Short mmCIF file of C-alpha atoms (C1' of nucleotides) and ligand atoms in Angstrom, two decimals:
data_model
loop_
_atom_site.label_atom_id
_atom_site.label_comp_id
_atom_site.label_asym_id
_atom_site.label_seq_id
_atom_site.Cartn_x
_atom_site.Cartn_y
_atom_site.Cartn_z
CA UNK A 20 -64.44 8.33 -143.42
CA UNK A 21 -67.44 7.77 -145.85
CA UNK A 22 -66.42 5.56 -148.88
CA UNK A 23 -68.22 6.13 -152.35
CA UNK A 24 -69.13 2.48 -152.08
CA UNK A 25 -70.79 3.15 -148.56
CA UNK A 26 -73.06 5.97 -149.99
CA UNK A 27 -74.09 3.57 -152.75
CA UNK A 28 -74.46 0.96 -150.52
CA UNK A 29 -76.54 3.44 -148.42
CA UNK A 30 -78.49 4.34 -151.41
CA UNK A 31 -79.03 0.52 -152.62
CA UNK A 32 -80.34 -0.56 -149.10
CA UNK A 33 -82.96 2.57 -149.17
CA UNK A 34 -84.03 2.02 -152.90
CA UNK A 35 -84.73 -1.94 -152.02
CA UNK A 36 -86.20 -1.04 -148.73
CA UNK A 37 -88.95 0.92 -151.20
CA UNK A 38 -88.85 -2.07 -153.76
CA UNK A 39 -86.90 0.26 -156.12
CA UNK A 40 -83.39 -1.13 -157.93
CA UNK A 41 -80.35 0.31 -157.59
CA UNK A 42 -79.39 2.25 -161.19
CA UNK A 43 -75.94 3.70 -162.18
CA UNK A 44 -78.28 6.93 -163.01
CA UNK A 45 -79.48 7.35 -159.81
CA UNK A 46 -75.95 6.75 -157.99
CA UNK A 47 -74.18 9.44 -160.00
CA UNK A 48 -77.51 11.81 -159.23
CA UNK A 49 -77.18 11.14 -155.48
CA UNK A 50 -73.63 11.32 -155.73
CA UNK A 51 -74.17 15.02 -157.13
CA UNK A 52 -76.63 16.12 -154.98
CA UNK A 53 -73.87 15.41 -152.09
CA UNK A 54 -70.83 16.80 -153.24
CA UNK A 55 -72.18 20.16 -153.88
CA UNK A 56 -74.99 20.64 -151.80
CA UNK A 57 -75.68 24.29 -153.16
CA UNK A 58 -79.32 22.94 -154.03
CA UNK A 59 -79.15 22.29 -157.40
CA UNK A 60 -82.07 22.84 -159.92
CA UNK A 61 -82.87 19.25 -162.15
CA UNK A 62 -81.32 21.52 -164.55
CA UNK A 63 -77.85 22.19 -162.56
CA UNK A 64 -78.16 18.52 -161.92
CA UNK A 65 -78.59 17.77 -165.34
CA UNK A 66 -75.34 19.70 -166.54
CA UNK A 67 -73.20 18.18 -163.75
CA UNK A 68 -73.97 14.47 -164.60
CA UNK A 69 -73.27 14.68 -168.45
CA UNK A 70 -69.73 14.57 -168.11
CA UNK A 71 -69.49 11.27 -166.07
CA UNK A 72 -72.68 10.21 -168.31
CA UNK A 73 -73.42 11.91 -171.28
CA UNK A 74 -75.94 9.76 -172.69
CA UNK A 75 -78.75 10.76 -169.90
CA UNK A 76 -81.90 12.34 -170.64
CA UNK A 77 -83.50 15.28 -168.71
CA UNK A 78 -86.62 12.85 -168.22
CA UNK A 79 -84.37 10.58 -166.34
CA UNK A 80 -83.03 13.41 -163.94
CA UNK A 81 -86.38 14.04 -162.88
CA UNK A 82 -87.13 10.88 -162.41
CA UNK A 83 -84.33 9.87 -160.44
CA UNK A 84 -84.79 12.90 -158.68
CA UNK A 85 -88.38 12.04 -158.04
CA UNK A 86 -87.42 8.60 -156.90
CA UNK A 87 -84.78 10.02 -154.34
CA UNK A 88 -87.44 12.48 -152.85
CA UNK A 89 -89.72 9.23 -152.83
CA UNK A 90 -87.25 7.32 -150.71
CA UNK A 91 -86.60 9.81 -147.91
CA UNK A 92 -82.48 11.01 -149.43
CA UNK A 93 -83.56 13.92 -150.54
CA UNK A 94 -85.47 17.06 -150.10
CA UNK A 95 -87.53 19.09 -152.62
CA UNK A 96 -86.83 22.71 -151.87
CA UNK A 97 -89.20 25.28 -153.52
CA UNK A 98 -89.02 29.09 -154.06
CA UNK A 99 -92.13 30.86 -154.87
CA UNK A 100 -92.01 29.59 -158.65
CA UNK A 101 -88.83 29.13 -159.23
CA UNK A 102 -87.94 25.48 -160.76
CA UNK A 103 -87.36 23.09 -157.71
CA UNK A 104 -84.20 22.75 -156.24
CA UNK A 105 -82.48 19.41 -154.23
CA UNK A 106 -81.21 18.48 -150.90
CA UNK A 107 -79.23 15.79 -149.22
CA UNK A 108 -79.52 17.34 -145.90
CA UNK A 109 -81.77 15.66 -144.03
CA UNK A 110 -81.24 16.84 -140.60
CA UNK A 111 -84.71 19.37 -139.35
CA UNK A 112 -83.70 22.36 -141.30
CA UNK A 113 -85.18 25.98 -142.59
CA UNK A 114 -83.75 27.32 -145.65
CA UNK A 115 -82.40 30.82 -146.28
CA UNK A 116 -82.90 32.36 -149.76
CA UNK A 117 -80.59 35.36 -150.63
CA UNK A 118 -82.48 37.37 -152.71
CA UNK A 119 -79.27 39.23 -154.49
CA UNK A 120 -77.64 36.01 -155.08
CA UNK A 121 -79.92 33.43 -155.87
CA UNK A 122 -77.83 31.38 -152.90
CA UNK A 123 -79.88 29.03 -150.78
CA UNK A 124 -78.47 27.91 -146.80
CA UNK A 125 -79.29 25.45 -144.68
CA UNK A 126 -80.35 26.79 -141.08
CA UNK A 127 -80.06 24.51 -138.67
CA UNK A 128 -83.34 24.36 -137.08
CA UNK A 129 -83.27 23.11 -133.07
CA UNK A 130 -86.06 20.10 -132.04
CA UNK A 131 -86.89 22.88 -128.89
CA UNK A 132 -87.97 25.23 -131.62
CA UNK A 133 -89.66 23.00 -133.95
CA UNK A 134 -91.68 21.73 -131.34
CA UNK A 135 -92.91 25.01 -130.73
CA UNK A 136 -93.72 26.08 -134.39
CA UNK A 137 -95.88 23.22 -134.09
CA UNK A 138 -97.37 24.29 -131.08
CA UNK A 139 -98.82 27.25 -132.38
CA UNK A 140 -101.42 25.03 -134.44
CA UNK A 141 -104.96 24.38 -133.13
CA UNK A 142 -105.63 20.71 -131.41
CA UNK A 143 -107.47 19.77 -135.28
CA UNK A 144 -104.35 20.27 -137.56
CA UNK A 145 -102.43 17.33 -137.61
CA UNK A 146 -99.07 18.34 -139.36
CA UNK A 147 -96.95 16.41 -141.26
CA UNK A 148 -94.59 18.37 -141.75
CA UNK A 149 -93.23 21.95 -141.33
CA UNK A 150 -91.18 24.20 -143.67
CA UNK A 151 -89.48 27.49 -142.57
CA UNK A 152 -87.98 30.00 -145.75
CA UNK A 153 -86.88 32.94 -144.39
CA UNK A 154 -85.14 35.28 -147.64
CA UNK A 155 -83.33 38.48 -147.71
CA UNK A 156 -79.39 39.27 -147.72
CA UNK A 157 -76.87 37.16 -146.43
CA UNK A 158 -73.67 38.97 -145.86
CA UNK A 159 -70.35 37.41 -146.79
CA UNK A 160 -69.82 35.46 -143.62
CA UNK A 161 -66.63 36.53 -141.94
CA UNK B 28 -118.95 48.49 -139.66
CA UNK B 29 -116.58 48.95 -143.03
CA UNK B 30 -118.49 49.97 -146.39
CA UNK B 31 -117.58 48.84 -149.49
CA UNK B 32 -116.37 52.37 -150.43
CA UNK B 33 -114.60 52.04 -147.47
CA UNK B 34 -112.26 49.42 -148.77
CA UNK B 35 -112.69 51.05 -151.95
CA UNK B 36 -110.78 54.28 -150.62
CA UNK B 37 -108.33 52.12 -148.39
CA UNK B 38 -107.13 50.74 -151.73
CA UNK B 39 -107.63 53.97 -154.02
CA UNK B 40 -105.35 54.99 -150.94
CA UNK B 41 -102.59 52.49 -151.25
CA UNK B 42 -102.65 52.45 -154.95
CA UNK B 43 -101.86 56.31 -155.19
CA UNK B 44 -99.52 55.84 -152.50
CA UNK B 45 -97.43 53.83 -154.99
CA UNK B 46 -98.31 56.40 -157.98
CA UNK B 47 -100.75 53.77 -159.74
CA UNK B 48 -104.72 54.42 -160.50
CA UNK B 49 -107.43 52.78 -158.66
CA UNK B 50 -109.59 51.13 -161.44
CA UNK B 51 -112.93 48.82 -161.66
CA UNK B 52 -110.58 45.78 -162.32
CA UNK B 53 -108.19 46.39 -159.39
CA UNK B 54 -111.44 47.25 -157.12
CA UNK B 55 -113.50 44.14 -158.44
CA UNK B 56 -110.52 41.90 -157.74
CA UNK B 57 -109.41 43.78 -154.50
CA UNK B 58 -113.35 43.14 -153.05
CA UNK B 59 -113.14 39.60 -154.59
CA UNK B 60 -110.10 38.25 -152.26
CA UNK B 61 -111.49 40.05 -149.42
CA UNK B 62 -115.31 38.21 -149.75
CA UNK B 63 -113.89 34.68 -149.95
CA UNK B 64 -110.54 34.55 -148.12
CA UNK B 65 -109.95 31.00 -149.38
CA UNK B 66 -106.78 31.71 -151.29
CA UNK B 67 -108.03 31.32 -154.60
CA UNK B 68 -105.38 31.36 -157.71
CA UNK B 69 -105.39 33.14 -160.38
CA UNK B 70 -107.78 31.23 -162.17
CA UNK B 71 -110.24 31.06 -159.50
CA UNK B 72 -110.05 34.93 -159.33
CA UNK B 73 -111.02 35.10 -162.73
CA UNK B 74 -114.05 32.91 -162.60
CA UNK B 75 -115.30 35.09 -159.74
CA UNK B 76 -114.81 37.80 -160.93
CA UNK B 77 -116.32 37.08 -164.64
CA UNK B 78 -119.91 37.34 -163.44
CA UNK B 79 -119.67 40.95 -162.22
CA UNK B 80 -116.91 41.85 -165.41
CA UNK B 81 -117.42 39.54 -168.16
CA UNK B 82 -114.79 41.38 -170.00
CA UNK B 83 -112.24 41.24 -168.00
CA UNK B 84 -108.87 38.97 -169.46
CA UNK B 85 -106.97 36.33 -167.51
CA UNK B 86 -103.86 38.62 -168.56
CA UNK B 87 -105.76 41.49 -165.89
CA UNK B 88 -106.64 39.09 -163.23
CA UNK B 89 -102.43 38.47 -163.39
CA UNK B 90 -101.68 41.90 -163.39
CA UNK B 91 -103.71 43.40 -160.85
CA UNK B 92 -102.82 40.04 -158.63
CA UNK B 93 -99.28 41.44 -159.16
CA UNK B 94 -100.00 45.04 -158.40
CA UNK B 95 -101.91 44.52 -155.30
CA UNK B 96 -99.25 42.54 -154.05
CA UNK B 97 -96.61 45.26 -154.17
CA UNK B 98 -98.92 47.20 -152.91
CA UNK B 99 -99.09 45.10 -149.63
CA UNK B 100 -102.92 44.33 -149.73
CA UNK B 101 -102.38 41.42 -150.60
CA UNK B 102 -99.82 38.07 -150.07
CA UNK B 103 -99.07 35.76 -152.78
CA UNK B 104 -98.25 32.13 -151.28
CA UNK B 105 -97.19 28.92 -152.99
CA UNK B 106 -97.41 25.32 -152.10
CA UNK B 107 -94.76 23.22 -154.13
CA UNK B 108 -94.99 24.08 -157.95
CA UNK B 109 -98.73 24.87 -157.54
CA UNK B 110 -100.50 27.95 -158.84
CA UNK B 111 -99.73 30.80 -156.72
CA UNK B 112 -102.39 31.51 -154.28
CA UNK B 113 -103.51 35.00 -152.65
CA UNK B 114 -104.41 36.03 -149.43
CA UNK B 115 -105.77 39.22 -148.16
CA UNK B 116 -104.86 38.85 -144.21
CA UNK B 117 -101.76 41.20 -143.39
CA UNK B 118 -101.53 39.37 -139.68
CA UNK B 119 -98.49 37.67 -139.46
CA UNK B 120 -99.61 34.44 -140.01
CA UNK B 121 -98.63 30.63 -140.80
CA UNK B 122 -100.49 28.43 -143.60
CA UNK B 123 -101.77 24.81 -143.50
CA UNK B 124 -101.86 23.29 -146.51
CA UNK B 125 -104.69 20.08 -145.89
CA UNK B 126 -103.50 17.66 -148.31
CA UNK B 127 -106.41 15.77 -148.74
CA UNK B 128 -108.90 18.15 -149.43
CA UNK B 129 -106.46 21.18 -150.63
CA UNK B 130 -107.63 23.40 -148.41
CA UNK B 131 -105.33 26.52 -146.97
CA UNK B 132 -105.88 27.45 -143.83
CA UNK B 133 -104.38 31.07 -141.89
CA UNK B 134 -102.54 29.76 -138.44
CA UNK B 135 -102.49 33.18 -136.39
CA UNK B 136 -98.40 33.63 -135.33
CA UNK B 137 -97.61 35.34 -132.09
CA UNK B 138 -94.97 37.95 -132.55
CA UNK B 139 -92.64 36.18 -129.60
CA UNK B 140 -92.63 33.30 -131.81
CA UNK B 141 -91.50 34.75 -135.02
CA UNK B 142 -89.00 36.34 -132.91
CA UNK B 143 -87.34 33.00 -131.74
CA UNK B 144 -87.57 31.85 -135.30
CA UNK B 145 -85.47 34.84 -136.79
CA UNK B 146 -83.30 34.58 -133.68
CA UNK B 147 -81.83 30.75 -135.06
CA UNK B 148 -80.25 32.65 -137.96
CA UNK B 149 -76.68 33.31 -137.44
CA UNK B 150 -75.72 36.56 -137.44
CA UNK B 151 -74.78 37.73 -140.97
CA UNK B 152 -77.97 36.72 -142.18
CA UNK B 153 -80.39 39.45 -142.33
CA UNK B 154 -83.95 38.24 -142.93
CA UNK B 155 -86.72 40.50 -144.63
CA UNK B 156 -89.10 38.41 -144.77
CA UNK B 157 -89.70 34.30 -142.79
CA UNK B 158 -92.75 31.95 -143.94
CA UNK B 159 -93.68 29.41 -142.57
CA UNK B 160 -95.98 26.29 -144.01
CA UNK B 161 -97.27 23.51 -142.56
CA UNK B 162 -98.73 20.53 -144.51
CA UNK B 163 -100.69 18.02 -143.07
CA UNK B 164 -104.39 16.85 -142.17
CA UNK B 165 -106.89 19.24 -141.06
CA UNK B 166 -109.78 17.32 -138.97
CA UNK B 167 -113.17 19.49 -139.31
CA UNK B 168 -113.22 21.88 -136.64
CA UNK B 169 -115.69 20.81 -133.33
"C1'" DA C 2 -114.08 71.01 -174.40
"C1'" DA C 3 -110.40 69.21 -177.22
"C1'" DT C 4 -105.78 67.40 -177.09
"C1'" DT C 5 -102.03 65.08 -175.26
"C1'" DC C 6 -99.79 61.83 -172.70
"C1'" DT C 7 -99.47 57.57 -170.42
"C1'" DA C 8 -101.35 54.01 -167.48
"C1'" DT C 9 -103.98 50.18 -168.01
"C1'" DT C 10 -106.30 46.61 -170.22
"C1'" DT C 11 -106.67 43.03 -173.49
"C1'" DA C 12 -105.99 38.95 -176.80
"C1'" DG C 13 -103.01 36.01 -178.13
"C1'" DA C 14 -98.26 34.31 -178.58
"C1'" DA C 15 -94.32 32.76 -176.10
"C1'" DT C 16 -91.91 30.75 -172.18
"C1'" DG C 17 -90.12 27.42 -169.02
"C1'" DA C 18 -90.33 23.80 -165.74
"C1'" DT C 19 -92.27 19.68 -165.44
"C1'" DT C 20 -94.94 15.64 -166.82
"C1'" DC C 21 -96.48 12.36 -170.10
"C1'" DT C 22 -96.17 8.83 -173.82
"C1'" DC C 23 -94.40 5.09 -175.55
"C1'" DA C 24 -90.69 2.67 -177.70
"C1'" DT C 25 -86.32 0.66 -176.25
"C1'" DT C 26 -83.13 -1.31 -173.05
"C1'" DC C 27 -81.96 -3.48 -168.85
"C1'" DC C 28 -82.40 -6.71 -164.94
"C1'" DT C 29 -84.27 -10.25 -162.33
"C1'" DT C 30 -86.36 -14.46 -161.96
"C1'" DA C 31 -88.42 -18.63 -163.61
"C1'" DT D 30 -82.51 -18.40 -172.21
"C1'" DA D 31 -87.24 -16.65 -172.00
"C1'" DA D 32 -90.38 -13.84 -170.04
"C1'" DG D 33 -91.89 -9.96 -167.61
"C1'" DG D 34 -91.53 -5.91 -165.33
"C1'" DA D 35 -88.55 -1.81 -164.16
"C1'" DA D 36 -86.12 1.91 -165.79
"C1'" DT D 37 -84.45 4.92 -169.33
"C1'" DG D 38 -84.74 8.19 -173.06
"C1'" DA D 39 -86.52 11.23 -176.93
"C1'" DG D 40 -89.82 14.07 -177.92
"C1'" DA D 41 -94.57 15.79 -177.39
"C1'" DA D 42 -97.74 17.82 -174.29
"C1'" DT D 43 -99.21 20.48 -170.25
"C1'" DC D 44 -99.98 24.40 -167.47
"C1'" DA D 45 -99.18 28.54 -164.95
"C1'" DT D 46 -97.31 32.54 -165.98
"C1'" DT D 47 -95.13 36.26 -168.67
"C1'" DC D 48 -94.55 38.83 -172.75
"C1'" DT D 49 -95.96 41.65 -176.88
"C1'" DA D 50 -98.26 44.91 -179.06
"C1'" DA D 51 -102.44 47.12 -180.12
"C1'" DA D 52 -106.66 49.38 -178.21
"C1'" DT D 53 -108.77 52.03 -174.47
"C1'" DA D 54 -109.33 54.99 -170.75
"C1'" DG D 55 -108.40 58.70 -167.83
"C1'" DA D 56 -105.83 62.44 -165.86
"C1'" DA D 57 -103.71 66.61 -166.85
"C1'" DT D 58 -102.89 70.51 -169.87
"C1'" DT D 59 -104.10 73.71 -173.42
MN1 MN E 205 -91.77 28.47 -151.37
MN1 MN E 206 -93.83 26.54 -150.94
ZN1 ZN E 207 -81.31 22.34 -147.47
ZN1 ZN E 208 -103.18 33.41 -145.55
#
DNA sequence: AATTCTATTTAGAATGATTCTCATTCCTTA
DNA sequence: TAAGGAATGAGAATCATTCTAAATAGAATT
């Protein structure tokens, strides 16, 4: 198993490797962001930190969410407008976006076929990176 | 060749279709997207547009955006948090968002490929719509 | 043609997510 | 134990977009 002091130790090495410090806000943020990985909103994120610390500000959840996205932990997830949403999933992956629900899943998206999304561009794109939404109805899985 | 009154009736066409009135600001804004496919926002919109309708308010440019887009004339796309951006090509298509210059470019999608990407989604997901966005550098074409 | 009935347009206010400012606090290092 | 920079936090500001409500226009009916 994972211990809490692994992820943080995880987290730590990442934050130093980008010259960053390791901050009990942005341990209880990552620590969030992986035990419900539903995607949260800063706002979600927000609401689910102020128990364990109720003195944090909005400004520092963005931050700290900003610094995570910075450091490779996290991905920004973004729905037409919508605010942005967060995840710790950082195997290749497309998202799904049920449209009655509001619910966001992870797809797992094979190397085969991400190789050929990218083969569809012209010799002068040079992509950095590729993001697949697909939304409509997800029924309740069986 | 296709007239201006052409694409005037295709969208007089549409519009009735959905039981809404073809008027100067729809037309002007219509003709507008289809002159410069760039993707221009909102605000862009509005600036071309001004010359030929100095009259016309922001609040306008947002609605007709908005109408022509459940209409199906048009596609609204989004990069991040950016301003929404609208495109006029109905070909199944891919964008490439250049980072360094901000350009958005239309990356033609075979229909056997957006086939294999729908066909990753397990089964009780039912997709209306997939999009999919590549960011990266563009090198000027040969 | 005049009247009625709404769709549409418009200016300006409001909204909401995010970013910015800057004072305060916290670490790290000398 | 100072100093200096990093990080946090409260509140203001930003910006794209949406909302509100009044004015206009246009189709349909008398
Ligand atoms: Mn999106
Ligand atoms: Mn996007
Ligand atoms: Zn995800
Ligand atoms: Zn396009």
């Amino acid at each position: 198993m994972v211990s809490n002091t692994d992820l943080s130790d995880a987290l730590a090495q990442r934050l130093s490797d980008s010259g960053l410090r390791s901050t009990p806000q942005r341990e209880v943020i990552y620590n969030v962001l992986l035990t419900k990985r539903d995607h949260p909103t800063a706002e979600d994120v927000f609401a689910r930190v102020k128990p364990e610390m109720p003195m944090i500000s909005i400004a520092t959840v963005y931050n700290c969410l900003e610094t995570l996205v910075q450091c490779n932990l996290v991905r920004a997830v973004n729905f037409e407008r919508g605010p942005t949403r967060y995840c710790p999933n950082l195997h290749p992956h497309a998202h799904f976006h049920d449209e009655q629900t509001g619910a966001t899943h992870d797809i797992d998206l094979p190397d085969s076929l991400l190789g050929q999304v990218k083969s569809i561009l012209p010799p002068n794109f040079d992509a950095s990176s590729v993001e697949i939404i697909f939304r409509g109805k997800a029924r309740p899985a069986a």
